[in-house]
Amino acid sequence: MKLCLATNNRHKIEELQAILGNKFELVTLEEIGCFDEIPETQPTMEGNSLQKAQFVYDNYGINCFADDSGLEVDALGGEPGVYSARYAGEERSHAKNIEKLLANLEGIENRSAQFRAVITLILDGKINQFEGIVRGKIIDELRGNGGFGYDPVFVPEGFDKTFAEMTMDEKNPISHRGHSVAKLVEFLANT
Ligand code: IMP
């Protein structure tokens, strides 16, 4: 089945392709000729992923899915959440986002956090959403060179390594995106 993945985030495309394997023919926005700035203006991950998928479905008429994800830190009331990418400003710098996060957590003992991902699939006009969560904690130093975003400071529950110290094969089965995609795959297998 041909499915367009409504994102321009190269890391997400790589991660999702690895998780989905070759059961589905993933087509990128570029491949369908979509070079638009896809709107992402909603206050929730559910809203944003729906907005992105709806934009592609309405304008390009192709079955598609979009994901929206973020880091939710317990002691910060769920921040940065939907604003994870631009936590430290519109330039969307991973380094500055981490710096701001660690500064806001200075002196705070509760380091519990979770990554959350929401996928919206639009299949023949019908909307379905799938959520994935991975719990963990924020450490106060950066470790590892892999992954992206907040990976160097996030240690998933049950592990000693940060996401940035893991290979994709280690991260994907336990990650928020991995869990949400597993639900998507299960749904697609049953349709
Ligand atoms: P999105 O592209 O709007 O979904 O924004 C997601 C943002 O959340 C990213 O830019 C990262 O800051 C953060 N994020 C989401 N997933 C991950 C992950 O797997 N590792 C590290 N950071 C992530």
GROMACS .gro file of C-alpha atoms and ligand atoms in nm:
model
  214
    1MET     CA    1   0.000   0.000   0.000
    2LYS     CA    2   0.119   0.348  -0.088
    3LEU     CA    3   0.117   0.587   0.204
    4CYS     CA    4   0.251   0.938   0.218
    5LEU     CA    5   0.432   1.039   0.531
    6ALA     CA    6   0.355   1.405   0.592
    7THR     CA    7   0.683   1.528   0.738
    8ASN     CA    8   1.000   1.695   0.618
    9ASN     CA    9   1.194   1.579   0.922
   10ARG     CA   10   1.469   1.356   0.780
   11HIS     CA   11   1.529   1.179   1.112
   12LYS     CA   12   1.162   1.089   1.144
   13ILE     CA   13   1.151   0.956   0.789
   14GLU     CA   14   1.453   0.735   0.856
   15GLU     CA   15   1.317   0.612   1.188
   16LEU     CA   16   0.971   0.543   1.050
   17GLN     CA   17   1.101   0.371   0.739
   18ALA     CA   18   1.311   0.141   0.957
   19ILE     CA   19   1.011   0.060   1.177
   20LEU     CA   20   0.763   0.008   0.893
   21GLY     CA   21   0.999  -0.211   0.689
   22ASN     CA   22   0.882  -0.288   0.337
   23LYS     CA   23   0.522  -0.374   0.418
   24PHE     CA   24   0.424  -0.029   0.298
   25GLU     CA   25   0.553   0.186   0.020
   26LEU     CA   26   0.630   0.507   0.199
   27VAL     CA   27   0.624   0.811  -0.023
   28THR     CA   28   0.768   1.138   0.088
   29LEU     CA   29   0.620   1.485   0.044
   30GLU     CA   30   0.887   1.555  -0.215
   31GLU     CA   31   0.780   1.251  -0.414
   32ILE     CA   32   0.421   1.374  -0.436
   33GLY     CA   33   0.543   1.721  -0.535
   34CYS     CA   34   0.449   1.884  -0.206
   35PHE     CA   35   0.690   2.162  -0.119
   36ASP     CA   36   0.441   2.363   0.088
   37GLU     CA   37   0.503   2.482   0.439
   38ILE     CA   38   0.253   2.250   0.611
   39PRO     CA   39   0.062   2.434   0.884
   40GLU     CA   40   0.121   2.318   1.240
   41THR     CA   41  -0.060   2.571   1.455
   42GLN     CA   42  -0.270   2.364   1.696
   43PRO     CA   43  -0.225   2.362   2.076
   44THR     CA   44  -0.207   1.981   2.105
   45MET     CA   45  -0.012   1.698   1.941
   46GLU     CA   46  -0.343   1.540   1.840
   47GLY     CA   47  -0.446   1.864   1.669
   48ASN     CA   48  -0.114   1.917   1.497
   49SER     CA   49  -0.082   1.569   1.354
   50LEU     CA   50  -0.441   1.589   1.227
   51GLN     CA   51  -0.377   1.932   1.075
   52LYS     CA   52  -0.070   1.805   0.887
   53ALA     CA   53  -0.234   1.486   0.758
   54GLN     CA   54  -0.551   1.673   0.661
   55PHE     CA   55  -0.352   1.930   0.467
   56VAL     CA   56  -0.182   1.663   0.256
   57TYR     CA   57  -0.499   1.458   0.208
   58ASP     CA   58  -0.708   1.761   0.106
   59ASN     CA   59  -0.448   1.912  -0.128
   60TYR     CA   60  -0.289   1.601  -0.279
   61GLY     CA   61  -0.563   1.338  -0.247
   62ILE     CA   62  -0.333   1.066  -0.119
   63ASN     CA   63  -0.373   0.835   0.181
   64CYS     CA   64  -0.130   0.966   0.436
   65PHE     CA   65  -0.026   0.989   0.794
   66ALA     CA   66   0.148   1.253   1.001
   67ASP     CA   67   0.300   1.238   1.342
   68ASP     CA   68   0.350   1.497   1.606
   69SER     CA   69   0.563   1.433   1.907
   70GLY     CA   70   0.726   1.597   2.202
   71LEU     CA   71   0.881   1.568   2.541
   72GLU     CA   72   0.656   1.606   2.846
   73VAL     CA   73   0.837   1.669   3.173
   74ASP     CA   74   0.638   1.596   3.490
   75ALA     CA   75   0.797   1.865   3.711
   76LEU     CA   76   0.735   2.125   3.439
   77GLY     CA   77   0.365   2.045   3.412
   78GLY     CA   78   0.410   1.862   3.083
   79GLU     CA   79   0.631   2.123   2.919
   80PRO     CA   80   0.775   2.159   2.659
   81GLY     CA   81   0.510   1.925   2.512
   82VAL     CA   82   0.368   2.042   2.183
   83TYR     CA   83   0.626   2.322   2.180
   84SER     CA   84   0.926   2.085   2.209
   85ALA     CA   85   1.083   2.178   1.874
   86ARG     CA   86   1.072   2.553   1.944
   87TYR     CA   87   1.111   2.551   2.324
   88ALA     CA   88   1.405   2.795   2.311
   89GLY     CA   89   1.275   2.993   2.012
   90GLU     CA   90   1.175   2.977   1.649
   91GLU     CA   91   1.522   2.880   1.529
   92ARG     CA   92   1.443   2.528   1.659
   93SER     CA   93   1.794   2.460   1.790
   94HIS     CA   94   1.822   2.120   1.960
   95ALA     CA   95   2.125   2.241   2.159
   96LYS     CA   96   1.946   2.553   2.288
   97ASN     CA   97   1.631   2.355   2.368
   98ILE     CA   98   1.833   2.116   2.584
   99GLU     CA   99   2.013   2.405   2.750
  100LYS     CA  100   1.680   2.567   2.841
  101LEU     CA  101   1.538   2.237   2.965
  102LEU     CA  102   1.835   2.169   3.193
  103ALA     CA  103   1.827   2.527   3.325
  104ASN     CA  104   1.455   2.494   3.407
  105LEU     CA  105   1.520   2.165   3.584
  106GLU     CA  106   1.814   2.289   3.789
  107GLY     CA  107   1.770   2.195   4.155
  108ILE     CA  108   1.457   1.992   4.081
  109GLU     CA  109   1.472   1.635   4.207
  110ASN     CA  110   1.182   1.489   4.012
  111ARG     CA  111   1.334   1.419   3.667
  112SER     CA  112   1.050   1.201   3.538
  113ALA     CA  113   0.943   1.264   3.182
  114GLN     CA  114   0.794   1.101   2.879
  115PHE     CA  115   0.813   1.128   2.507
  116ARG     CA  116   0.471   1.112   2.344
  117ALA     CA  117   0.386   1.070   1.979
  118VAL     CA  118   0.049   1.092   1.807
  119ILE     CA  119  -0.001   0.964   1.456
  120THR     CA  120  -0.302   1.065   1.251
  121LEU     CA  121  -0.381   0.839   0.957
  122ILE     CA  122  -0.624   0.947   0.689
  123LEU     CA  123  -0.729   0.647   0.486
  124ASP     CA  124  -0.991   0.704   0.218
  125GLY     CA  125  -1.106   1.011   0.410
  126LYS     CA  126  -1.141   0.833   0.745
  127ILE     CA  127  -0.939   0.966   1.040
  128ASN     CA  128  -0.765   0.740   1.292
  129GLN     CA  129  -0.521   0.837   1.569
  130PHE     CA  130  -0.256   0.628   1.745
  131GLU     CA  131  -0.063   0.731   2.056
  132GLY     CA  132   0.274   0.604   2.176
  133ILE     CA  133   0.450   0.687   2.503
  134VAL     CA  134   0.790   0.606   2.651
  135ARG     CA  135   0.857   0.697   3.014
  136GLY     CA  136   1.201   0.789   3.139
  137LYS     CA  137   1.406   1.058   3.310
  138ILE     CA  138   1.605   1.366   3.222
  139ILE     CA  139   1.970   1.354   3.324
  140ASP     CA  140   2.175   1.668   3.378
  141GLU     CA  141   2.453   1.602   3.127
  142LEU     CA  142   2.450   1.526   2.755
  143ARG     CA  143   2.547   1.171   2.660
  144GLY     CA  144   2.575   1.016   2.313
  145ASN     CA  145   2.582   1.135   1.953
  146GLY     CA  146   2.293   0.945   1.795
  147GLY     CA  147   1.930   1.042   1.746
  148PHE     CA  148   1.809   1.401   1.758
  149GLY     CA  149   1.630   1.654   1.974
  150TYR     CA  150   1.635   1.576   2.345
  151ASP     CA  151   1.783   1.226   2.296
  152PRO     CA  152   2.119   1.306   2.469
  153VAL     CA  153   1.944   1.385   2.802
  154PHE     CA  154   1.666   1.122   2.800
  155VAL     CA  155   1.720   0.784   2.964
  156PRO     CA  156   1.423   0.549   2.906
  157GLU     CA  157   1.288   0.347   3.200
  158GLY     CA  158   1.471   0.017   3.248
  159PHE     CA  159   1.788   0.134   3.071
  160ASP     CA  160   2.113   0.308   3.166
  161LYS     CA  161   2.182   0.459   2.823
  162THR     CA  162   2.033   0.773   2.678
  163PHE     CA  163   1.841   0.750   2.349
  164ALA     CA  164   2.144   0.921   2.188
  165GLU     CA  165   2.367   0.634   2.303
  166MET     CA  166   2.139   0.376   2.140
  167THR     CA  167   2.133   0.252   1.784
  168MET     CA  168   1.808   0.292   1.589
  169ASP     CA  169   1.751  -0.081   1.637
  170GLU     CA  170   1.766  -0.032   2.012
  171LYS     CA  171   1.563   0.289   2.024
  172ASN     CA  172   1.283   0.214   1.778
  173PRO     CA  173   1.115  -0.081   1.954
  174ILE     CA  174   1.087   0.111   2.282
  175SER     CA  175   1.033   0.465   2.159
  176HIS     CA  176   0.710   0.664   2.159
  177ARG     CA  177   0.723   0.672   1.779
  178GLY     CA  178   0.788   0.297   1.770
  179HIS     CA  179   0.483   0.230   1.987
  180SER     CA  180   0.258   0.461   1.785
  181VAL     CA  181   0.376   0.308   1.458
  182ALA     CA  182   0.321  -0.045   1.594
  183LYS     CA  183  -0.042   0.053   1.655
  184LEU     CA  184  -0.065   0.201   1.306
  185VAL     CA  185   0.080  -0.116   1.151
  186GLU     CA  186  -0.158  -0.336   1.347
  187PHE     CA  187  -0.451  -0.123   1.234
  188LEU     CA  188  -0.340  -0.133   0.870
  189ALA     CA  189  -0.291  -0.510   0.885
  190ASN     CA  190  -0.653  -0.546   0.995
  191THR     CA  191  -0.808  -0.320   0.733
  192IMP     P1  192   0.753   1.766   1.574
  192IMP     O1  193   0.844   1.753   1.458
  192IMP     O2  194   0.659   1.879   1.568
  192IMP     O3  195   0.688   1.634   1.608
  192IMP     O4  196   0.845   1.807   1.697
  192IMP     C1  197   0.902   1.711   1.771
  192IMP     C2  198   1.005   1.771   1.863
  192IMP     O5  199   0.996   1.699   1.985
  192IMP     C3  200   1.146   1.750   1.810
  192IMP     O6  201   1.196   1.861   1.743
  192IMP     C4  202   1.223   1.721   1.937
  192IMP     O7  203   1.258   1.841   2.000
  192IMP     C5  204   1.120   1.648   2.023
  192IMP     N1  205   1.124   1.502   1.995
  192IMP     C6  206   1.025   1.426   1.941
  192IMP     N2  207   1.064   1.298   1.929
  192IMP     C7  208   1.189   1.292   1.978
  192IMP     C8  209   1.282   1.186   1.990
  192IMP     O8  210   1.260   1.069   1.953
  192IMP     N3  211   1.400   1.220   2.043
  192IMP     C9  212   1.432   1.345   2.084
  192IMP     N4  213   1.349   1.448   2.071
  192IMP    C10  214   1.227   1.423   2.019
   0.00000   0.00000   0.00000
